[in-house]
PDB file of C-alpha atoms in Angstrom:
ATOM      1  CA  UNK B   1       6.935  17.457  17.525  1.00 87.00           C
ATOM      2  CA  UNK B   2       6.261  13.850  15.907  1.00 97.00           C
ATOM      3  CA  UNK B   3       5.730  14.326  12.299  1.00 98.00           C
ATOM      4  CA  UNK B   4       2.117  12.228  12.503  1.00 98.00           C
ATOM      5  CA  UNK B   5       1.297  13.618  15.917  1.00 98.00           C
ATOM      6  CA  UNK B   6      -2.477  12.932  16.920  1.00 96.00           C
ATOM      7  CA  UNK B   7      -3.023  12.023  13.042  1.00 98.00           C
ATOM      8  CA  UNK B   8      -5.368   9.200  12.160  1.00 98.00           C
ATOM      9  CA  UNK B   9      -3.499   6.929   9.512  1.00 99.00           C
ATOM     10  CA  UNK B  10      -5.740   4.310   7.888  1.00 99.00           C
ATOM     11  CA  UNK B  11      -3.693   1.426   6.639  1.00 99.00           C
ATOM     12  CA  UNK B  12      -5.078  -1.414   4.443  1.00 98.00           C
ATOM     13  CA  UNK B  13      -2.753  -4.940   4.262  1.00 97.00           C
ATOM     14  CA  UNK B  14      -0.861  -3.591   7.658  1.00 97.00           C
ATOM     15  CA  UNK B  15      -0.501  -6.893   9.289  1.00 97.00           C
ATOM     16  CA  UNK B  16       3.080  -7.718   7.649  1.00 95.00           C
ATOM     17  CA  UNK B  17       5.883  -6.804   5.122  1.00 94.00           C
ATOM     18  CA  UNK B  18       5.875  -3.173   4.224  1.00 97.00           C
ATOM     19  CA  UNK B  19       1.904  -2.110   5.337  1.00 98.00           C
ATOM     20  CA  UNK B  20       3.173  -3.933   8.874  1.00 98.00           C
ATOM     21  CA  UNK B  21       6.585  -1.622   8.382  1.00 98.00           C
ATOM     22  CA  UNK B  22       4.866   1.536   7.371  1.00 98.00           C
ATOM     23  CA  UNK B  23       2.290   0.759  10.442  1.00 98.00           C
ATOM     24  CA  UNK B  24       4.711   0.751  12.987  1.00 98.00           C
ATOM     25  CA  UNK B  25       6.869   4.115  11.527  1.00 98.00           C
ATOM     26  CA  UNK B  26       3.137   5.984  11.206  1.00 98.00           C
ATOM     27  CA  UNK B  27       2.666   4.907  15.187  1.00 98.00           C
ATOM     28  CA  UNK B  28       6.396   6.058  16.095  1.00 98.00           C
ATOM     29  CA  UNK B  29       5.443   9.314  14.458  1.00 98.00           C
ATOM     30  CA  UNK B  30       2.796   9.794  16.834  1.00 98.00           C
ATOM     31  CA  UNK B  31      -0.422   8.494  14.249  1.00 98.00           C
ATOM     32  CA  UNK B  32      -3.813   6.512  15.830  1.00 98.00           C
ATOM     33  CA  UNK B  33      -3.354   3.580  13.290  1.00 98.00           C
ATOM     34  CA  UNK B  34      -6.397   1.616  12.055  1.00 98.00           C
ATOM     35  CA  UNK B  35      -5.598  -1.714  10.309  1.00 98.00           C
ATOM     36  CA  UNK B  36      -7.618  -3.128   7.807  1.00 98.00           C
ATOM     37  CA  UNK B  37      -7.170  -6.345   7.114  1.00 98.00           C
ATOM     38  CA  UNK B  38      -8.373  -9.590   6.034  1.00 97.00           C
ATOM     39  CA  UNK B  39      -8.574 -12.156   9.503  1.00 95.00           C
ATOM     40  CA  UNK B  40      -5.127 -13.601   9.672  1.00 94.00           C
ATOM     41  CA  UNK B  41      -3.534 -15.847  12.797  1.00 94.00           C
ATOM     42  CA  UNK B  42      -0.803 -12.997  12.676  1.00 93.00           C
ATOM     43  CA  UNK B  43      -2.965 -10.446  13.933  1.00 97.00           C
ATOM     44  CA  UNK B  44      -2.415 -10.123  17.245  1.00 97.00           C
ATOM     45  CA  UNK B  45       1.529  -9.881  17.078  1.00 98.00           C
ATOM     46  CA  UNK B  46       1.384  -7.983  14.507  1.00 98.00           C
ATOM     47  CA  UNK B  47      -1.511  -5.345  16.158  1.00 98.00           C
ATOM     48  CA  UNK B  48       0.626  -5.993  19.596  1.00 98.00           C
ATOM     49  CA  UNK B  49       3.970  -4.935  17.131  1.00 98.00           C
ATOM     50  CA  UNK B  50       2.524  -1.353  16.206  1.00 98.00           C
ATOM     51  CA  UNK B  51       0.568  -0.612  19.827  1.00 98.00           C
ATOM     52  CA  UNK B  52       3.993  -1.104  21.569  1.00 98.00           C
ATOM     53  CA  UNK B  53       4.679   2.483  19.628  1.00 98.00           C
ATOM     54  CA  UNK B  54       1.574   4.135  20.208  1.00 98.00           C
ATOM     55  CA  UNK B  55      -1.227   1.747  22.065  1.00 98.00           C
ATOM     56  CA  UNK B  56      -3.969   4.189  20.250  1.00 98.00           C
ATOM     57  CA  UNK B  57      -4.468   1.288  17.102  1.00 98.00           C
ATOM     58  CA  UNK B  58      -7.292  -0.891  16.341  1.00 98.00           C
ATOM     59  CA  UNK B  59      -7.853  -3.706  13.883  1.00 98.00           C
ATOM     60  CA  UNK B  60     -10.958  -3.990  11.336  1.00 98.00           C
ATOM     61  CA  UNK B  61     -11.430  -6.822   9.691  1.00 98.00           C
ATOM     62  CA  UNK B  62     -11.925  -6.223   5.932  1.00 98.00           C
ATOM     63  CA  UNK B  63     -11.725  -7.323   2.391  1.00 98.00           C
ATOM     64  CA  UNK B  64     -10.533  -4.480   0.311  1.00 98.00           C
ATOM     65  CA  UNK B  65     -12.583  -6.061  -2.984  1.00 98.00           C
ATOM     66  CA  UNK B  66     -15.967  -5.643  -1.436  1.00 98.00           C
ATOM     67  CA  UNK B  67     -17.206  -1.970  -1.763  1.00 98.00           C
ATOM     68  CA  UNK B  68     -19.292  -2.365   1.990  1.00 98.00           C
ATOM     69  CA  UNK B  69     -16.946  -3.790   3.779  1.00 98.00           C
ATOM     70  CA  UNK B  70     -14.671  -1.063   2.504  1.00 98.00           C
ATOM     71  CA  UNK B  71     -17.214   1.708   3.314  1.00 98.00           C
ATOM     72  CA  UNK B  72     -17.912   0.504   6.925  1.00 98.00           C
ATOM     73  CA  UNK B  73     -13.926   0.531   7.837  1.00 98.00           C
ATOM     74  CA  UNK B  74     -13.777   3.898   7.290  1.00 98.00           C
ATOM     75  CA  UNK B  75     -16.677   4.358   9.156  1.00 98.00           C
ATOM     76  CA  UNK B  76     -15.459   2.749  11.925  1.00 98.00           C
ATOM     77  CA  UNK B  77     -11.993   4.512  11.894  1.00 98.00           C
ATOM     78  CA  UNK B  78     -13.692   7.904  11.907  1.00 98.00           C
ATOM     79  CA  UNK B  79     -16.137   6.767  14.881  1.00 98.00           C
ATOM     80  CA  UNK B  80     -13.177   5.456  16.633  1.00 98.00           C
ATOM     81  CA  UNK B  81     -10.814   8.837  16.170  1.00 98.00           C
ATOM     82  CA  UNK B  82     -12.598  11.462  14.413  1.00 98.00           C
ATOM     83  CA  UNK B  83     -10.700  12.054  11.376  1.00 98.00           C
ATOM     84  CA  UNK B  84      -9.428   9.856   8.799  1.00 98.00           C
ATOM     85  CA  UNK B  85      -5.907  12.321   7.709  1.00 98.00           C
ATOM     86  CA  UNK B  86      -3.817   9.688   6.176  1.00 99.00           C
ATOM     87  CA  UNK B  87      -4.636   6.485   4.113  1.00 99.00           C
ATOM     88  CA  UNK B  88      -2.183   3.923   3.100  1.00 99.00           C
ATOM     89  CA  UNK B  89      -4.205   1.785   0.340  1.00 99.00           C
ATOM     90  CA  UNK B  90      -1.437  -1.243   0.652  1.00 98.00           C
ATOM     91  CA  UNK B  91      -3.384  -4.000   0.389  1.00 98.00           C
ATOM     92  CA  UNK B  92      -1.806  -6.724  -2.183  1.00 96.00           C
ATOM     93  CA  UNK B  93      -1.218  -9.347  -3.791  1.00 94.00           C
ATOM     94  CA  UNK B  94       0.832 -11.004  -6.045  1.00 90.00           C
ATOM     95  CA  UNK B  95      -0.886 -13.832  -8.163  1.00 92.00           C
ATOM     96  CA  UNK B  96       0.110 -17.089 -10.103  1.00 93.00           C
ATOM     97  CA  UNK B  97       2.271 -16.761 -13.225  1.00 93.00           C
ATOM     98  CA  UNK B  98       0.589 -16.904 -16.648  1.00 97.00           C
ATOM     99  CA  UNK B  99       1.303 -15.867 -20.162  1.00 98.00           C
ATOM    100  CA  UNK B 100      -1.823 -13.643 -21.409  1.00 98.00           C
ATOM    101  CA  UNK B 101      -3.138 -16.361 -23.659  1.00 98.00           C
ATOM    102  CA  UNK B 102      -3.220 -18.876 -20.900  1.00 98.00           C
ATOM    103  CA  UNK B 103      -4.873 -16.690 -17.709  1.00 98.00           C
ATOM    104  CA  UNK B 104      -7.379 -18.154 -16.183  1.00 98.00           C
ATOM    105  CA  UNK B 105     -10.189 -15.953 -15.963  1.00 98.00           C
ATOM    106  CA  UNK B 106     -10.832 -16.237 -12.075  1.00 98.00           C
ATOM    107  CA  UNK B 107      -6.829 -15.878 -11.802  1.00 98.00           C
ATOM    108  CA  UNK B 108      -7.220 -12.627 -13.741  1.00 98.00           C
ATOM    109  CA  UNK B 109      -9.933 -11.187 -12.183  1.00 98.00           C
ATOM    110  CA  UNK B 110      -8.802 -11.817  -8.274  1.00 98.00           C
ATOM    111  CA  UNK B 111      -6.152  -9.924  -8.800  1.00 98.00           C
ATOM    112  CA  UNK B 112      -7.571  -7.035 -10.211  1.00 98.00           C
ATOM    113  CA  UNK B 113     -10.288  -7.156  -7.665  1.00 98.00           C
ATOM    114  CA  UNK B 114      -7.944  -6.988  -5.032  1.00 98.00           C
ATOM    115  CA  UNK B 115      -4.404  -4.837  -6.460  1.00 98.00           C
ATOM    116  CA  UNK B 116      -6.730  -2.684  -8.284  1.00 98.00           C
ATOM    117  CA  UNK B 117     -10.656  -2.380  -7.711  1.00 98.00           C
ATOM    118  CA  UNK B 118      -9.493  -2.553  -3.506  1.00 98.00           C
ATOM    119  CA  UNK B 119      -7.400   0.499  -4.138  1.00 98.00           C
ATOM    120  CA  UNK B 120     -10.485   2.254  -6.014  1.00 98.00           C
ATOM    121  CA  UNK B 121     -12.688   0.549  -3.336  1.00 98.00           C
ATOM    122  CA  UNK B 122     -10.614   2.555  -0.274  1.00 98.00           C
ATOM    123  CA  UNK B 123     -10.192   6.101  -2.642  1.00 99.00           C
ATOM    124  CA  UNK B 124     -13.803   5.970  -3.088  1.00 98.00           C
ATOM    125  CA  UNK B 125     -14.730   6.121   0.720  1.00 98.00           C
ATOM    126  CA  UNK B 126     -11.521   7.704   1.798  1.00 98.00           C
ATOM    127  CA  UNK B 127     -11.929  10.418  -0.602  1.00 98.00           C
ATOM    128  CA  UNK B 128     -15.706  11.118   0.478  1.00 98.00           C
ATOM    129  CA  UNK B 129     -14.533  11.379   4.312  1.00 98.00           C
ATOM    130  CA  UNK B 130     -11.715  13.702   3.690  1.00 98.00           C
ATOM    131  CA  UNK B 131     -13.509  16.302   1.152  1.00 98.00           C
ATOM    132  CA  UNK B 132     -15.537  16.681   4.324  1.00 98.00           C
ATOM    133  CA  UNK B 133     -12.637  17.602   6.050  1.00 98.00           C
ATOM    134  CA  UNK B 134     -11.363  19.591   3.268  1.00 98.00           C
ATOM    135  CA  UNK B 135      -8.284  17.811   4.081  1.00 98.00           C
ATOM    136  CA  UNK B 136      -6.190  14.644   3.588  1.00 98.00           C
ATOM    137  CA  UNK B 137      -3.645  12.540   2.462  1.00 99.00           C
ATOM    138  CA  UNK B 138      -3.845   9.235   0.508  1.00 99.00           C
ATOM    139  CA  UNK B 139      -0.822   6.927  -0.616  1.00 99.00           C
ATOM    140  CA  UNK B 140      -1.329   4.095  -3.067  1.00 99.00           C
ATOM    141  CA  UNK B 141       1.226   1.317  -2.775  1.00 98.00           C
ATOM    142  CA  UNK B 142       1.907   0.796  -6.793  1.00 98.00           C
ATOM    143  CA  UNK B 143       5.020  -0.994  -7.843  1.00 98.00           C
ATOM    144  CA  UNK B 144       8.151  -0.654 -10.020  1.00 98.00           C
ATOM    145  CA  UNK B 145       5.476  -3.294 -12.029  1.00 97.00           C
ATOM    146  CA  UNK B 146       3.405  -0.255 -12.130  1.00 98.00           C
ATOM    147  CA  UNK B 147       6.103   1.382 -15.006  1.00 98.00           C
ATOM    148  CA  UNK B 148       7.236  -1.713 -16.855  1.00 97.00           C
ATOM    149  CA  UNK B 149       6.048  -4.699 -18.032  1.00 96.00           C
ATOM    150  CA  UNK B 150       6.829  -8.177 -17.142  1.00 94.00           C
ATOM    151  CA  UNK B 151       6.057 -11.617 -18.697  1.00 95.00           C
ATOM    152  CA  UNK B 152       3.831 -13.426 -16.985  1.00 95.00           C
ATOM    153  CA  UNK B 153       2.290 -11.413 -14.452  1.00 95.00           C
ATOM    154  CA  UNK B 154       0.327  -9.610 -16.586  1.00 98.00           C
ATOM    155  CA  UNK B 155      -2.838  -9.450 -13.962  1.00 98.00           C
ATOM    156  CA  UNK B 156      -0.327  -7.837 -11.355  1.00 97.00           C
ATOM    157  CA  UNK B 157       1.217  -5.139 -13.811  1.00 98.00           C
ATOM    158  CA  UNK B 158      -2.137  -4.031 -15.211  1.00 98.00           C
ATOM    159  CA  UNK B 159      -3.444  -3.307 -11.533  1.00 98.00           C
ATOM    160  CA  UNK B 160      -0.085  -1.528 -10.603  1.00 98.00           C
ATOM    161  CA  UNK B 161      -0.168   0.912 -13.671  1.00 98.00           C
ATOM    162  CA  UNK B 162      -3.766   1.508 -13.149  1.00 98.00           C
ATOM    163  CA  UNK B 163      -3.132   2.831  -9.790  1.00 99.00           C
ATOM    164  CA  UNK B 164      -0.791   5.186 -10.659  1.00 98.00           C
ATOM    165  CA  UNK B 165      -3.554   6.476 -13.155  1.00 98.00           C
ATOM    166  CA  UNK B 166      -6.035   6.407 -10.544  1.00 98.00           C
ATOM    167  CA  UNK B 167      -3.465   8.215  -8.371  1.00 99.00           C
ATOM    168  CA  UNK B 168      -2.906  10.808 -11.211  1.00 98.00           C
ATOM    169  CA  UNK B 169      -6.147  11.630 -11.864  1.00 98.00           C
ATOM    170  CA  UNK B 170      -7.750  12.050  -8.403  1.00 98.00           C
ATOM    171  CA  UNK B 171      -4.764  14.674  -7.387  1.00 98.00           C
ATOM    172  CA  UNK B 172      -6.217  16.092 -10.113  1.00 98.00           C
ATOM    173  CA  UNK B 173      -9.865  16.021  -8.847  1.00 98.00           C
ATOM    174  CA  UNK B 174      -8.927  17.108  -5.245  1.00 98.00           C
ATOM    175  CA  UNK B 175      -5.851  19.751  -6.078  1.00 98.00           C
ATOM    176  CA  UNK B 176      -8.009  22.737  -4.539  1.00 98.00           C
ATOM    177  CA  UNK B 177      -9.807  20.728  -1.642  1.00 98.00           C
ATOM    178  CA  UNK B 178      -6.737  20.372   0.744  1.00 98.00           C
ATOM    179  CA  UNK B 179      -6.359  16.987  -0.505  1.00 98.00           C
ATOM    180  CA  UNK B 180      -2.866  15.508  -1.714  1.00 99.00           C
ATOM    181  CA  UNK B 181      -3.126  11.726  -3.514  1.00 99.00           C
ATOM    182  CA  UNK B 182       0.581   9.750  -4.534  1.00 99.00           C
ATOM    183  CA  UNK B 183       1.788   6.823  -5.098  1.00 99.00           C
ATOM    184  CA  UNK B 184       4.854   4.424  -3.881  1.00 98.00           C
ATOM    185  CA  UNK B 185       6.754   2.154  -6.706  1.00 98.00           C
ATOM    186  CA  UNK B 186       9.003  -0.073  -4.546  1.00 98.00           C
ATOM    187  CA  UNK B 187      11.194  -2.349  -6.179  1.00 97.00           C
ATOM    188  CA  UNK B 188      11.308  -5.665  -4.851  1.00 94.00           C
ATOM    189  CA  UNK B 189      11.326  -5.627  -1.160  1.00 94.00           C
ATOM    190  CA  UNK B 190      12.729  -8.511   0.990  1.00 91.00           C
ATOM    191  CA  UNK B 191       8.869  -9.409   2.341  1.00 85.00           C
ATOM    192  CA  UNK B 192       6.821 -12.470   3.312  1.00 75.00           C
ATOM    193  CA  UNK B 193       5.470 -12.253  -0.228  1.00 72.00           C
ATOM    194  CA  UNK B 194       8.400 -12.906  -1.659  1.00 74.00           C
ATOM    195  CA  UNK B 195       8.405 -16.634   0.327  1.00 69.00           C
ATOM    196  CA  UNK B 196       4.679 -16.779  -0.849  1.00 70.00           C
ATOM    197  CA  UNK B 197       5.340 -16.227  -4.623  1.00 66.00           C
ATOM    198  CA  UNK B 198       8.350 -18.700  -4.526  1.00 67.00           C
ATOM    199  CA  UNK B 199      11.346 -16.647  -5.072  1.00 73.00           C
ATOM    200  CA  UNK B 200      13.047 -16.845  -1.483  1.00 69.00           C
ATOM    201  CA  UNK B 201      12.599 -20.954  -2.116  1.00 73.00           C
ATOM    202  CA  UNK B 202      15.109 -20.729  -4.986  1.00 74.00           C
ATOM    203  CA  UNK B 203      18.651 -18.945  -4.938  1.00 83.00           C
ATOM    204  CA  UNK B 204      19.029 -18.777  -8.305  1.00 86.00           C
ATOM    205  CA  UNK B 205      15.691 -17.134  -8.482  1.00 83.00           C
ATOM    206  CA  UNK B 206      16.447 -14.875  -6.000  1.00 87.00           C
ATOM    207  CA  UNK B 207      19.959 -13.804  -7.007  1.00 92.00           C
ATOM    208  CA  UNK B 208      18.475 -13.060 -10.300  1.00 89.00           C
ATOM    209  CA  UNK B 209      15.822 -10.609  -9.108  1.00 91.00           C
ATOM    210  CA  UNK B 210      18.493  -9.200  -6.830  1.00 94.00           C
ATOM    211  CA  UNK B 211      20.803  -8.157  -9.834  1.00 95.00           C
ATOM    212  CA  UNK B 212      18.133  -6.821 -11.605  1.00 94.00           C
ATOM    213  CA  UNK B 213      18.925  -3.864  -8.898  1.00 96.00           C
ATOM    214  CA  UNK B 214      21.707  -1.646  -9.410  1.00 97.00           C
ATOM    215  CA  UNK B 215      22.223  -1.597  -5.535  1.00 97.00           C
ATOM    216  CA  UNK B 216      22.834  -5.010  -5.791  1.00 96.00           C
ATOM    217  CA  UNK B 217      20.302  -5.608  -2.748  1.00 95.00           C
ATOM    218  CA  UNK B 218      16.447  -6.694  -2.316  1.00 95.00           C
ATOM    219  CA  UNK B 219      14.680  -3.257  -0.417  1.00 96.00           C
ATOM    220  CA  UNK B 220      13.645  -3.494   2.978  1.00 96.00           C
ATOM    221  CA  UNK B 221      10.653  -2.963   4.281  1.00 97.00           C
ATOM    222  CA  UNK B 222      11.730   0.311   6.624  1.00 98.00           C
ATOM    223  CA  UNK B 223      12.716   2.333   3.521  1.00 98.00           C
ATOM    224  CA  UNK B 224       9.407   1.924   1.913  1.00 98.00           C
ATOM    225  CA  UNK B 225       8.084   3.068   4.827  1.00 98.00           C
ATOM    226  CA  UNK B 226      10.493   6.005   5.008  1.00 98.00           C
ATOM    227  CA  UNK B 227       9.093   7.223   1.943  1.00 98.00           C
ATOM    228  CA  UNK B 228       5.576   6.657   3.261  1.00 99.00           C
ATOM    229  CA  UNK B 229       5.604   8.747   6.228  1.00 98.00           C
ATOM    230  CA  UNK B 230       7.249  11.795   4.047  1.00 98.00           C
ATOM    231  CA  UNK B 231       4.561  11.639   1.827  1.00 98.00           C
ATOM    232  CA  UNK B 232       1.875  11.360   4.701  1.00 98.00           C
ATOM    233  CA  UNK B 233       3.437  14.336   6.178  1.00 98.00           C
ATOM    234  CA  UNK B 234       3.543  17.937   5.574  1.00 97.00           C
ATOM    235  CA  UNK B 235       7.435  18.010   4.357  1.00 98.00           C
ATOM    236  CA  UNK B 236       5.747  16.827   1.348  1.00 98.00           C
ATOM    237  CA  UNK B 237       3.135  19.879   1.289  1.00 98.00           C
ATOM    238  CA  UNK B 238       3.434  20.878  -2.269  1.00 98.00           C
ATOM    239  CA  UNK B 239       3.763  16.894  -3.791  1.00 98.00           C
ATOM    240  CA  UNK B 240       0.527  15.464  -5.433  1.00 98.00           C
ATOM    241  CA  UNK B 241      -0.129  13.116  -8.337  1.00 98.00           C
ATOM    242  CA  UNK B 242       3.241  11.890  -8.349  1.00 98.00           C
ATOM    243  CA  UNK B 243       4.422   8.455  -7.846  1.00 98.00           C
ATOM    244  CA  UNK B 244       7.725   8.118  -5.875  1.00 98.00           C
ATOM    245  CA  UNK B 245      10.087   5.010  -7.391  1.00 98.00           C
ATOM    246  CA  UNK B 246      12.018   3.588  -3.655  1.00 98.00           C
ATOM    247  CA  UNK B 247      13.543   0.484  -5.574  1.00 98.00           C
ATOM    248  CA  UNK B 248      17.604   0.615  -5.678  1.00 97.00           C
ATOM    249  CA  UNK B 249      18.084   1.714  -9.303  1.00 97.00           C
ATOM    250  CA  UNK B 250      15.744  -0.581 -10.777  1.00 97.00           C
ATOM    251  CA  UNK B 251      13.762   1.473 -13.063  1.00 97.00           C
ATOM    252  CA  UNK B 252      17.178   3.787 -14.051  1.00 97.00           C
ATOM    253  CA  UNK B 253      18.279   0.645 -16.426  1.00 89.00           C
TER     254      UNK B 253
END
């Protein structure tokens, strides 16, 4: 028996790095996969990626910051399926660098609207659908950001340390309705984002983030996922408000 077998997972920033990684794990496991994403010319290789392992996937186009278009996702996933049993609230991203006293206000607040009001966006309407069901299972993608601090991405750590507090305090809320709510700190993860934010331009840059790992490695995307799918399943029955580090040592220093 698949560990996700005829389970609808509902995945949010699936179209590439570790959402794309955890997709494609969820849909070997035997999960219907609905991907919400924002349009992007990957799509269809990524969507073709995840139906190769189970064809029973769909694609939603969505912005995680806007509480509608969050709303009529999960809509759609449970019109589409029936259920919504697992949600993976990935969505991400990184943002410019900026000392505190020199964010730009717009830089500030699309971040947060995206790494932290789109997780509360998803939990809202997730949480709703599965207290129906009187069961459920949602995973917040946090970060090894979400524990420490550091300089200049202020926007980005804020948002990852309120998600673990979000993530605390709804296991909380849903202990006794069948519903189990964690979160994933990854360190950093060898990922298109990585390219995006500069860091895989520059070896030095690189290297340095690399030692900053006692494993002396960047992650990859498949152990993330790993940890995603043992949360998502029941071998992880009695786990809730927790948030499980997957980052080579990095937060041991």
């Amino acid at each position: 028996m698949k560990k996700l077998e005829n389970k609808t997972v509902f995945i949010t920033g699936g179209l590439s790095g570790i959402g794309k990684a955890c997709a494609i794990s969820a849909a070997k496991e035997g999960a219907n996969i609905a991907i919400a994403n924002v349009p992007s010319e990957t799509a269809d290789k990524a969507m073709g990626e995840i139906r190769k392992e189970n064809p029973k996937a769909i694609f939603i186009e969505c912005d995680v910051s806007v509480f509608a278009q969050v709303q009529v996702a999960i809509e759609k996933t449970v019109s589409v399926f029936g259920t919504l049993d697992v949600a993976l609230n990935n969505a991400g991203i990184g943002g410019k660098s900026y000392k505190v006293g020199d964010m730009p206000e717009e830089e500030w607040l699309k971040v947060i609207g995206i790494d932290l009001n789109g997780v509360f966006n998803c939990m809202r309407h997730e949480l709703t659908q599965m207290a129906k069901q009187k069961s459920g299972v949602i995973v917040n993608m946090s970060s090894v950001m979400g524990k420490v601090g550091i300089a200049t991405s202020s926007h980005y750590v804020a948002a990852k340390h309120a998600v673990i507090g979000l993530t605390e305090t709804a296991a909380l809320e849903y202990a006794t309705e069948g519903i189990r709510i964690n979160a994933i700190c990854p360190g950093f993860i060898d990922t298109p984002l990585l390219t995006k934010i500069g860091i895989n331009r520059h070896a030095d840059i690189k290297q340095h983030i690399i030692d900053l790992h006692p494993m002396k490695r960047l992650g990859k995307p498949e152990e993330i996922a790993n940890g995603f799918i043992f949360l998502a399943c029941d071998e992880s029955s009695f786990i809730s408000g927790t948030a499980l580090e997957i980052d080579g040592g990095f937060l041991a220093e």
